[in-house]
Amino acid sequence: MTETQSDHLAALFNPATLRLDSDGVIVGFEGDPAFFGFDPEALLDCLAVERLPCLFGLDLAVSQTLHFVNLGGSLCADIHVFPDETGCSVLLVDVSERKIQTQDSQQAAHELGLMHGKLKRLSSELEQRNIQLDEANRAKSLFITGISHEFRTPMISILGHLGLLQKEHSGDDSGFERSVRAMDRNAHYLLNLIDNLLSQGKIESGSIAYAPRPVVLTDFFNHLCDTIEPLVSEKGLTLKIDFQNLPLSTVAVDEYHLHQVLLNLLTNAVKYTPNGCVCLVARYQEGVLKIEVMDEGIGIPEEALDRLFKPFSRAGNSGQEQGAGLGLSIVKGLVDLMQGTVSVDC
């Protein structure tokens, strides 16, 4: 050890060594015993070790170390006993600051333990709460599914009777036929809401099965266009299609749910396009079916994109269109079911 290192350690720990003879009488010292509360003159005045409280009761014939011995006030020392043939040496090392650090560490560890216990309790409570919320959500989904079934049956009956009334009063100029047509439109609107609630409930409860089967894609898309064409024409829009390069062989897809997804997207495109065109593009490459639905409508505000596929959420861009805000949520749920992805570009 260099002299500089020795000086540094001496300044850091203030070591002092007391030299005792075989009778336990202090015969000399090194360092600064006054730092530890000892009077240097008294130490050399043949003071017996029994007179020093910090050494009282020690077996000076045995090598030992006492840690954190309180010497009064905030002063604390480690005491090391080194016996030899003529007596022993007692080394005192100042550890007052280390004791404070140790106490602080112990306090921090204690507080950390308390915090860990609290976090563990909170985690357990949160887990229990999540279980309760999941159960409540499943119950809600089952309720929506059940009540939607109950609503759908009488609504189908109402639509059937409205259809008969329209046939019986076709060409009637009394206004009765217009009233029946208005009721029929509103009944179909209610049926659409019921079907959306039913689909949302099934998606949330996980009761929808993925059922792919061989489908000729060109036939599928032609049928889809036949379904949406009257709605497009009624609004004075143009339907542009591009799916001529689809394979002639069959492809395994969940036809029912894919039809539901695309009909939902196309209906939305028509609903929010006051004039112009709606486009449907389909490509099948390397086993992946990519479909794009585009329109020249009013668009979607950027701030609405984050909630776009959440149930009962509306883009809020027109304030005039009706709906429960379930359409795109159902699209997302069904696309996920079919192991696909859905995204939007504004």
Short mmCIF file of C-alpha atoms in Angstrom, two decimals:
data_model
loop_
_atom_site.label_atom_id
_atom_site.label_comp_id
_atom_site.label_asym_id
_atom_site.label_seq_id
_atom_site.Cartn_x
_atom_site.Cartn_y
_atom_site.Cartn_z
CA MET A 1 0.00 0.00 0.00
CA THR A 2 1.38 3.43 -0.91
CA GLU A 3 1.63 6.27 1.58
CA THR A 4 -1.11 8.17 -0.28
CA GLN A 5 -3.48 5.17 -0.06
CA SER A 6 -2.66 4.77 3.64
CA ASP A 7 -3.40 8.42 4.29
CA HIS A 8 -6.67 8.12 2.42
CA LEU A 9 -7.79 5.10 4.50
CA ALA A 10 -6.70 6.84 7.69
CA ALA A 11 -8.82 9.88 6.80
CA LEU A 12 -11.77 7.68 5.86
CA PHE A 13 -11.86 5.32 8.87
CA ASN A 14 -9.80 7.15 11.56
CA PRO A 15 -8.22 3.90 12.78
CA ALA A 16 -6.68 3.74 16.24
CA THR A 17 -4.83 0.79 17.82
CA LEU A 18 -4.59 0.15 21.53
CA ARG A 19 -1.75 -2.11 22.70
CA LEU A 20 -2.57 -4.20 25.80
CA ASP A 21 -0.31 -6.45 27.84
CA SER A 22 -1.25 -9.93 29.10
CA ASP A 23 -2.94 -8.39 32.17
CA GLY A 24 -5.23 -6.25 30.00
CA VAL A 25 -3.44 -3.01 30.79
CA ILE A 26 -3.00 -0.50 27.99
CA VAL A 27 0.68 -0.01 27.37
CA GLY A 28 0.57 2.06 24.22
CA PHE A 29 -1.50 3.25 21.25
CA GLU A 30 -1.27 4.36 17.64
CA GLY A 31 -3.49 6.73 15.72
CA ASP A 32 -5.92 9.09 17.41
CA PRO A 33 -7.78 7.39 20.29
CA ALA A 34 -9.25 10.76 21.25
CA PHE A 35 -11.48 10.49 18.14
CA PHE A 36 -13.14 7.51 19.83
CA GLY A 37 -13.57 9.34 23.16
CA PHE A 38 -10.42 8.11 24.93
CA ASP A 39 -8.12 10.48 26.79
CA PRO A 40 -4.61 9.67 25.48
CA GLU A 41 -2.95 10.67 28.77
CA ALA A 42 -5.32 8.49 30.79
CA LEU A 43 -4.68 5.56 28.45
CA LEU A 44 -1.00 5.61 29.28
CA ASP A 45 -1.65 6.01 33.00
CA CYS A 46 -1.81 2.21 33.38
CA LEU A 47 -5.56 2.19 32.74
CA ALA A 48 -6.93 -1.34 32.90
CA VAL A 49 -9.08 -2.53 30.00
CA GLU A 50 -11.97 -3.28 32.39
CA ARG A 51 -12.34 0.45 32.79
CA LEU A 52 -13.24 0.83 29.09
CA PRO A 53 -16.96 0.10 28.50
CA CYS A 54 -16.45 -0.87 24.85
CA LEU A 55 -14.00 -3.62 25.85
CA PHE A 56 -15.70 -4.79 29.00
CA GLY A 57 -16.27 -8.56 29.11
CA LEU A 58 -14.20 -9.35 26.04
CA ASP A 59 -11.94 -12.40 26.01
CA LEU A 60 -8.76 -10.72 24.80
CA ALA A 61 -7.08 -14.10 24.24
CA VAL A 62 -9.43 -14.86 21.31
CA SER A 63 -9.30 -13.25 17.88
CA GLN A 64 -12.67 -11.60 17.24
CA THR A 65 -14.51 -8.68 15.66
CA LEU A 66 -17.41 -6.69 17.06
CA HIS A 67 -19.38 -4.75 14.48
CA PHE A 68 -21.12 -1.42 14.98
CA VAL A 69 -20.23 -0.89 18.61
CA ASN A 70 -21.84 2.30 19.88
CA LEU A 71 -19.25 4.55 21.56
CA GLY A 72 -21.68 7.29 22.49
CA GLY A 73 -23.69 9.78 20.48
CA SER A 74 -23.50 9.07 16.78
CA LEU A 75 -20.02 7.56 17.04
CA CYS A 76 -19.80 3.90 16.06
CA ALA A 77 -16.82 1.60 15.52
CA ASP A 78 -15.84 -1.89 14.49
CA ILE A 79 -13.55 -3.40 17.15
CA HIS A 80 -10.99 -6.01 16.08
CA VAL A 81 -9.05 -8.03 18.68
CA PHE A 82 -5.67 -9.56 17.66
CA PRO A 83 -4.05 -11.61 20.51
CA ASP A 84 -0.34 -12.48 20.53
CA GLU A 85 2.30 -13.86 22.98
CA THR A 86 2.68 -10.65 24.95
CA GLY A 87 -0.96 -9.52 25.07
CA CYS A 88 -3.12 -8.19 22.26
CA SER A 89 -3.84 -5.30 19.95
CA VAL A 90 -7.31 -3.74 19.71
CA LEU A 91 -8.03 -1.95 16.43
CA LEU A 92 -10.87 0.57 16.38
CA VAL A 93 -12.25 1.57 12.95
CA ASP A 94 -14.78 4.36 12.55
CA VAL A 95 -17.93 3.00 10.83
CA SER A 96 -20.36 5.72 11.88
CA GLU A 97 -21.18 6.68 8.29
CA ARG A 98 -21.36 3.05 7.18
CA LYS A 99 -23.80 2.32 10.00
CA ILE A 100 -26.03 5.14 8.80
CA GLN A 101 -25.82 3.79 5.25
CA THR A 102 -26.61 0.27 6.50
CA GLN A 103 -29.58 1.54 8.47
CA ASP A 104 -30.76 3.46 5.42
CA SER A 105 -30.37 0.34 3.29
CA GLN A 106 -32.26 -1.75 5.83
CA GLN A 107 -35.00 0.88 5.98
CA ALA A 108 -35.17 0.98 2.18
CA ALA A 109 -35.30 -2.83 2.06
CA HIS A 110 -38.07 -2.81 4.67
CA GLU A 111 -40.04 -0.21 2.73
CA LEU A 112 -39.42 -2.14 -0.49
CA GLY A 113 -40.72 -5.28 1.20
CA LEU A 114 -43.83 -3.42 2.33
CA MET A 115 -44.30 -2.02 -1.18
CA HIS A 116 -43.82 -5.47 -2.70
CA GLY A 117 -46.46 -6.87 -0.37
CA LYS A 118 -48.81 -4.02 -1.26
CA LEU A 119 -48.19 -4.51 -4.98
CA LYS A 120 -48.81 -8.23 -4.57
CA ARG A 121 -52.14 -7.53 -2.88
CA LEU A 122 -53.06 -4.98 -5.53
CA SER A 123 -52.09 -7.43 -8.27
CA SER A 124 -54.28 -10.10 -6.69
CA GLU A 125 -57.17 -7.65 -6.37
CA LEU A 126 -56.67 -6.51 -9.98
CA GLU A 127 -56.61 -10.10 -11.19
CA GLN A 128 -59.82 -10.81 -9.31
CA ARG A 129 -61.36 -7.63 -10.71
CA ASN A 130 -60.36 -8.64 -14.24
CA ILE A 131 -62.01 -12.03 -13.72
CA GLN A 132 -65.19 -10.30 -12.58
CA LEU A 133 -65.07 -7.93 -15.57
CA ASP A 134 -64.53 -10.84 -17.97
CA GLU A 135 -67.50 -12.64 -16.45
CA ALA A 136 -69.61 -9.47 -16.70
CA ASN A 137 -68.52 -8.97 -20.31
CA ARG A 138 -69.40 -12.57 -21.20
CA ALA A 139 -72.78 -12.14 -19.51
CA LYS A 140 -73.34 -8.94 -21.48
CA SER A 141 -72.39 -10.65 -24.75
CA LEU A 142 -74.71 -13.56 -24.04
CA PHE A 143 -77.50 -11.13 -23.17
CA ILE A 144 -76.99 -9.18 -26.42
CA THR A 145 -77.01 -12.40 -28.42
CA GLY A 146 -80.12 -13.73 -26.67
CA ILE A 147 -82.14 -10.52 -26.84
CA SER A 148 -81.16 -10.00 -30.48
CA HIS A 149 -82.59 -13.43 -31.30
CA GLU A 150 -85.79 -12.49 -29.49
CA PHE A 151 -86.06 -9.22 -31.45
CA ARG A 152 -85.25 -10.79 -34.80
CA THR A 153 -88.09 -13.31 -34.90
CA PRO A 154 -91.00 -10.81 -34.66
CA MET A 155 -89.15 -8.37 -36.96
CA ILE A 156 -89.00 -11.00 -39.71
CA SER A 157 -92.75 -11.49 -39.28
CA ILE A 158 -93.34 -7.72 -39.52
CA LEU A 159 -91.31 -7.51 -42.73
CA GLY A 160 -93.24 -10.40 -44.20
CA HIS A 161 -96.59 -8.74 -43.56
CA LEU A 162 -95.29 -5.41 -44.88
CA GLY A 163 -94.23 -7.19 -48.06
CA LEU A 164 -97.76 -8.60 -48.47
CA LEU A 165 -99.28 -5.13 -47.91
CA GLN A 166 -97.01 -3.63 -50.58
CA LYS A 167 -98.12 -6.28 -53.08
CA GLU A 168 -101.82 -5.75 -52.28
CA HIS A 169 -101.59 -1.96 -52.59
CA SER A 170 -99.14 -1.70 -55.45
CA GLY A 171 -99.99 1.38 -57.52
CA ASP A 172 -102.25 2.78 -54.80
CA ASP A 173 -102.20 6.60 -55.00
CA SER A 174 -103.89 7.12 -51.64
CA GLY A 175 -100.60 7.43 -49.80
CA PHE A 176 -101.08 4.13 -48.01
CA GLU A 177 -98.43 2.46 -50.18
CA ARG A 178 -95.92 5.23 -49.37
CA SER A 179 -96.56 4.68 -45.67
CA VAL A 180 -96.05 0.94 -46.05
CA ARG A 181 -92.78 1.52 -47.92
CA ALA A 182 -91.60 3.86 -45.14
CA MET A 183 -92.44 1.26 -42.53
CA ASP A 184 -90.67 -1.38 -44.58
CA ARG A 185 -87.49 0.76 -44.82
CA ASN A 186 -87.47 1.41 -41.10
CA ALA A 187 -88.18 -2.24 -40.33
CA HIS A 188 -85.21 -3.26 -42.50
CA TYR A 189 -83.08 -0.68 -40.68
CA LEU A 190 -84.11 -2.17 -37.32
CA LEU A 191 -83.41 -5.67 -38.62
CA ASN A 192 -79.92 -4.55 -39.65
CA LEU A 193 -79.29 -3.16 -36.16
CA ILE A 194 -80.52 -6.42 -34.63
CA ASP A 195 -78.26 -8.47 -36.91
CA ASN A 196 -75.28 -6.27 -35.98
CA LEU A 197 -76.00 -6.69 -32.27
CA LEU A 198 -76.32 -10.42 -32.80
CA SER A 199 -72.99 -10.58 -34.65
CA GLN A 200 -71.24 -8.41 -32.05
CA GLY A 201 -72.54 -10.59 -29.23
CA LYS A 202 -71.36 -13.75 -30.97
CA ILE A 203 -67.92 -12.28 -31.64
CA GLU A 204 -67.45 -11.17 -28.02
CA SER A 205 -68.67 -14.48 -26.62
CA GLY A 206 -66.49 -16.46 -29.05
CA SER A 207 -69.44 -18.44 -30.38
CA ILE A 208 -68.65 -17.84 -34.08
CA ALA A 209 -66.85 -20.68 -35.85
CA TYR A 210 -64.37 -20.25 -38.69
CA ALA A 211 -65.77 -22.38 -41.53
CA PRO A 212 -63.75 -22.22 -44.77
CA ARG A 213 -64.93 -24.14 -47.81
CA PRO A 214 -63.97 -24.25 -51.51
CA VAL A 215 -65.31 -21.15 -53.31
CA VAL A 216 -64.94 -19.85 -56.86
CA LEU A 217 -63.89 -16.27 -56.12
CA THR A 218 -65.22 -14.73 -59.35
CA ASP A 219 -68.68 -16.15 -58.62
CA PHE A 220 -68.45 -14.91 -55.05
CA PHE A 221 -67.57 -11.34 -56.05
CA ASN A 222 -70.17 -11.24 -58.85
CA HIS A 223 -72.85 -12.23 -56.34
CA LEU A 224 -71.57 -9.56 -53.92
CA CYS A 225 -71.80 -6.88 -56.63
CA ASP A 226 -75.34 -8.00 -57.51
CA THR A 227 -76.24 -7.53 -53.84
CA ILE A 228 -74.78 -4.04 -53.47
CA GLU A 229 -75.66 -2.69 -56.95
CA PRO A 230 -79.26 -1.59 -56.11
CA LEU A 231 -78.01 0.47 -53.15
CA VAL A 232 -75.33 2.08 -55.32
CA SER A 233 -77.80 2.88 -58.11
CA GLU A 234 -80.41 4.26 -55.72
CA LYS A 235 -77.90 6.85 -54.50
CA GLY A 236 -76.73 7.70 -58.03
CA LEU A 237 -73.20 6.42 -57.50
CA THR A 238 -70.93 4.35 -59.74
CA LEU A 239 -69.59 0.92 -58.72
CA LYS A 240 -66.14 0.18 -60.15
CA ILE A 241 -64.81 -3.36 -59.84
CA ASP A 242 -61.48 -5.00 -60.54
CA PHE A 243 -61.25 -8.73 -59.87
CA GLN A 244 -60.82 -10.18 -63.32
CA ASN A 245 -57.47 -11.84 -62.58
CA LEU A 246 -58.74 -14.12 -59.82
CA PRO A 247 -57.98 -17.85 -60.14
CA LEU A 248 -60.54 -20.04 -61.89
CA SER A 249 -59.98 -22.86 -59.40
CA THR A 250 -61.66 -22.88 -56.01
CA VAL A 251 -60.10 -21.25 -52.96
CA ALA A 252 -60.89 -22.16 -49.35
CA VAL A 253 -62.55 -19.14 -47.66
CA ASP A 254 -65.25 -18.59 -45.06
CA GLU A 255 -67.77 -17.43 -47.65
CA TYR A 256 -70.54 -16.40 -45.24
CA HIS A 257 -68.40 -14.24 -42.99
CA LEU A 258 -66.31 -12.80 -45.85
CA HIS A 259 -69.55 -11.77 -47.56
CA GLN A 260 -70.72 -10.17 -44.31
CA VAL A 261 -67.44 -8.23 -43.97
CA LEU A 262 -67.43 -6.90 -47.55
CA LEU A 263 -71.13 -6.09 -47.57
CA ASN A 264 -70.59 -4.08 -44.38
CA LEU A 265 -67.62 -2.20 -45.86
CA LEU A 266 -69.39 -1.52 -49.17
CA THR A 267 -72.57 -0.37 -47.41
CA ASN A 268 -70.50 2.04 -45.34
CA ALA A 269 -68.75 3.31 -48.46
CA VAL A 270 -72.09 3.99 -50.16
CA LYS A 271 -73.58 5.55 -47.01
CA TYR A 272 -70.78 8.09 -46.61
CA THR A 273 -70.30 8.93 -50.31
CA PRO A 274 -72.66 11.70 -51.45
CA ASN A 275 -71.54 11.46 -55.08
CA GLY A 276 -68.84 9.83 -57.17
CA CYS A 277 -67.88 6.18 -57.13
CA VAL A 278 -67.24 3.19 -54.90
CA CYS A 279 -64.44 0.80 -55.91
CA LEU A 280 -63.91 -2.88 -55.12
CA VAL A 281 -60.52 -4.43 -55.96
CA ALA A 282 -59.54 -8.05 -55.27
CA ARG A 283 -56.23 -9.83 -55.80
CA TYR A 284 -55.17 -13.39 -54.99
CA GLN A 285 -51.41 -13.96 -54.84
CA GLU A 286 -49.37 -16.69 -53.18
CA GLY A 287 -52.29 -17.98 -51.17
CA VAL A 288 -53.31 -14.53 -49.87
CA LEU A 289 -56.57 -12.80 -50.80
CA LYS A 290 -56.21 -9.00 -50.67
CA ILE A 291 -59.36 -6.90 -51.00
CA GLU A 292 -59.62 -3.11 -51.13
CA VAL A 293 -62.81 -1.06 -50.76
CA MET A 294 -62.39 2.59 -51.78
CA ASP A 295 -64.78 5.49 -52.08
CA GLU A 296 -64.87 9.22 -52.83
CA GLY A 297 -66.76 10.04 -49.67
CA ILE A 298 -66.30 12.49 -46.83
CA GLY A 299 -63.38 10.60 -45.27
CA ILE A 300 -62.55 9.85 -41.64
CA PRO A 301 -61.06 12.41 -39.22
CA GLU A 302 -57.55 11.45 -38.12
CA GLU A 303 -58.52 11.69 -34.45
CA ALA A 304 -61.20 9.02 -35.00
CA LEU A 305 -58.80 6.36 -36.36
CA ASP A 306 -57.82 4.99 -32.93
CA ARG A 307 -61.42 4.17 -32.01
CA LEU A 308 -62.57 3.24 -35.52
CA PHE A 309 -62.77 -0.53 -34.93
CA LYS A 310 -64.12 -0.34 -31.38
CA PRO A 311 -67.77 -1.32 -30.75
CA PHE A 312 -70.39 1.43 -30.49
CA SER A 313 -67.92 3.99 -31.83
CA ARG A 314 -68.71 6.48 -34.58
CA ALA A 315 -66.28 8.50 -36.66
CA GLY A 316 -68.39 11.59 -36.00
CA ASN A 317 -67.73 13.05 -39.45
CA SER A 318 -71.26 13.74 -40.60
CA GLY A 319 -73.63 13.73 -37.65
CA GLN A 320 -76.48 12.69 -39.96
CA GLU A 321 -76.02 8.98 -40.66
CA GLN A 322 -77.83 6.45 -38.50
CA GLY A 323 -76.26 3.42 -36.91
CA ALA A 324 -75.09 1.92 -33.63
CA GLY A 325 -71.38 2.11 -34.47
CA LEU A 326 -70.96 -1.67 -34.69
CA GLY A 327 -70.18 -2.15 -38.38
CA LEU A 328 -66.41 -1.81 -38.35
CA SER A 329 -66.11 -3.54 -34.98
CA ILE A 330 -67.86 -6.55 -36.53
CA VAL A 331 -65.57 -6.31 -39.57
CA LYS A 332 -62.49 -6.38 -37.31
CA GLY A 333 -63.82 -9.30 -35.27
CA LEU A 334 -64.69 -11.39 -38.33
CA VAL A 335 -61.41 -10.62 -40.12
CA ASP A 336 -59.52 -11.67 -36.98
CA LEU A 337 -61.61 -14.84 -36.92
CA MET A 338 -60.54 -15.56 -40.49
CA GLN A 339 -56.89 -14.99 -39.50
CA GLY A 340 -56.63 -11.86 -41.63
CA THR A 341 -55.84 -8.19 -41.05
CA VAL A 342 -57.82 -5.03 -41.73
CA SER A 343 -56.52 -1.46 -42.00
CA VAL A 344 -57.71 1.94 -43.14
CA ASP A 345 -56.09 4.74 -45.16
CA CYS A 346 -57.60 8.21 -45.19
#
